[in-house]
Amino acid sequence: MATTTVIKGDKSTKAAVKGRFGAYGGRYVPETLMSALEELEREYDKAKRDRRFQRRLDELLHTYAGRPTALFFARRLTEKLRGAKIYLKREDLLHTGAHKINNCLGQGLLAERMGKRRIIAETGAGQHGVATATVCALLGFECVVYMGTEDMRRQELNVFRMRLLGAEVRGVDSGSRTLKDAINEAMRDWVTNVRNTHYLLGSVLGAHPYPTMVRDFHKVIGREARAQILKAEGKLPAAIIACVGGGSNSIGIFYEFIKDKRVRLIGVEAGGCGDNLGQHAARFHGGSPGVLQGTFSYLLQDVAGQVANTHSVSAGLDYPSIGPEHAALHDSGRAEYVSASDTEALDACTLLARTEGIIPALESAHAVVEVIKRAPRMKKSDIVIVNVSGRGDKDIGILRENLKLDG
């Protein structure tokens, strides 16, 4: 399996370069982390060819995580919008409540393979932290999760869940006190404890091999969706829509459809509360290429090259950069990226709850916004798949603060 994907039409790259997606990706880290990343790359390459490793991962994905997840026809939402048929890929039904468990199980087994029994992780919305803490409890590992104090305030339920599972949650009070700052602290920890610690990174970010490896652990989403829609409808969808923070759930469902040029791939970023720098987290709508936390990709930065603050009602999308494979897909034109505002996401969450009885995570609600906009303009014979990457239990406090419901 290649460690990079060359997207046809990307004129910046004529041949595959290890750890690169077109011009993006790479490995921009301190020398002290190079050996750990090289070790991780070697072990992952071996694990991909190890049938016992793959069988154990598959077994846990099925019997523990709850795969395969359902592909659900959203009949009432489809009828309300009077356009394309809408299917929901239900990653919210997985153990721990989001797609994050796929990658955490894979990396947990890799850490066990490398003999590293101390795990560190970062988290924004808390779903990756919960999934990491869950896998550490399952495998008997020490677990430390870094989380910005602003995110801890917004996601109190997930903080409690992590601690209940035995993880130590370390609050980060620097910078914007969100995901970027949590990653900074996790990397500082890793530099200090690299010999006995594995950094279980939660998205398709960071230095090579993380973007490729995390994508591979999430490819199961698209592989299932492809088989399920062909069985249900006998044809591929006209479009697939997913929210994009770092980009793990979206690349997970996009990847198996990249070669199907008639299938539109649509990523939805956080439009926040305005268009000015600092009011949103839409990297393709105000960002420019730069290096952050180990990788070269699109980045929200000011004219002096300083990383900008971001904002989103959803903590999981509140990050100034994006996975390098998404950057390549964007530049090649194979995928398109739009944004949804905080208000739109809150409204979409309410609509899905009241039409289908499904309360999505606010991250996933951004994807629902786009299907609300697009489906009415599409043919009734068209099919759209929306990836519901997580459930909204964690966001009830935010929803209560922002929605004025009758009764």
mmCIF file of N, CA and C in Angstrom, residues 13 100 119 130 204 208 227 259 296:
data_model
loop_
_atom_site.group_PDB
_atom_site.id
_atom_site.type_symbol
_atom_site.label_atom_id
_atom_site.label_comp_id
_atom_site.label_asym_id
_atom_site.label_seq_id
_atom_site.Cartn_x
_atom_site.Cartn_y
_atom_site.Cartn_z
ATOM 1 N N THR A 13 3.007 17.881 -8.586
ATOM 2 C CA THR A 13 3.737 16.648 -8.313
ATOM 3 C C THR A 13 3.598 15.706 -9.499
ATOM 4 N N LYS A 100 -14.143 8.139 15.887
ATOM 5 C CA LYS A 100 -12.780 8.167 16.433
ATOM 6 C C LYS A 100 -12.277 6.803 16.908
ATOM 7 N N ILE A 119 0.224 6.090 26.782
ATOM 8 C CA ILE A 119 -0.395 6.740 25.637
ATOM 9 C C ILE A 119 -0.731 8.183 25.993
ATOM 10 N N VAL A 130 -12.111 10.491 24.570
ATOM 11 C CA VAL A 130 -12.912 9.395 25.116
ATOM 12 C C VAL A 130 -12.544 8.075 24.445
ATOM 13 N N VAL A 204 -6.104 13.317 10.606
ATOM 14 C CA VAL A 204 -5.158 13.122 9.504
ATOM 15 C C VAL A 204 -4.231 14.329 9.411
ATOM 16 N N HIS A 208 4.320 12.829 8.839
ATOM 17 C CA HIS A 208 4.280 11.480 8.280
ATOM 18 C C HIS A 208 4.833 10.487 9.313
ATOM 19 N N ALA A 227 -20.411 -0.295 -0.446
ATOM 20 C CA ALA A 227 -21.125 -1.573 -0.580
ATOM 21 C C ALA A 227 -22.594 -1.424 -0.202
ATOM 22 N N LYS A 259 -11.695 7.711 -6.993
ATOM 23 C CA LYS A 259 -11.568 7.361 -8.406
ATOM 24 C C LYS A 259 -12.884 7.474 -9.175
ATOM 25 N N PHE A 296 2.805 20.341 6.336
ATOM 26 C CA PHE A 296 2.596 21.486 5.458
ATOM 27 C C PHE A 296 1.218 21.358 4.823
#
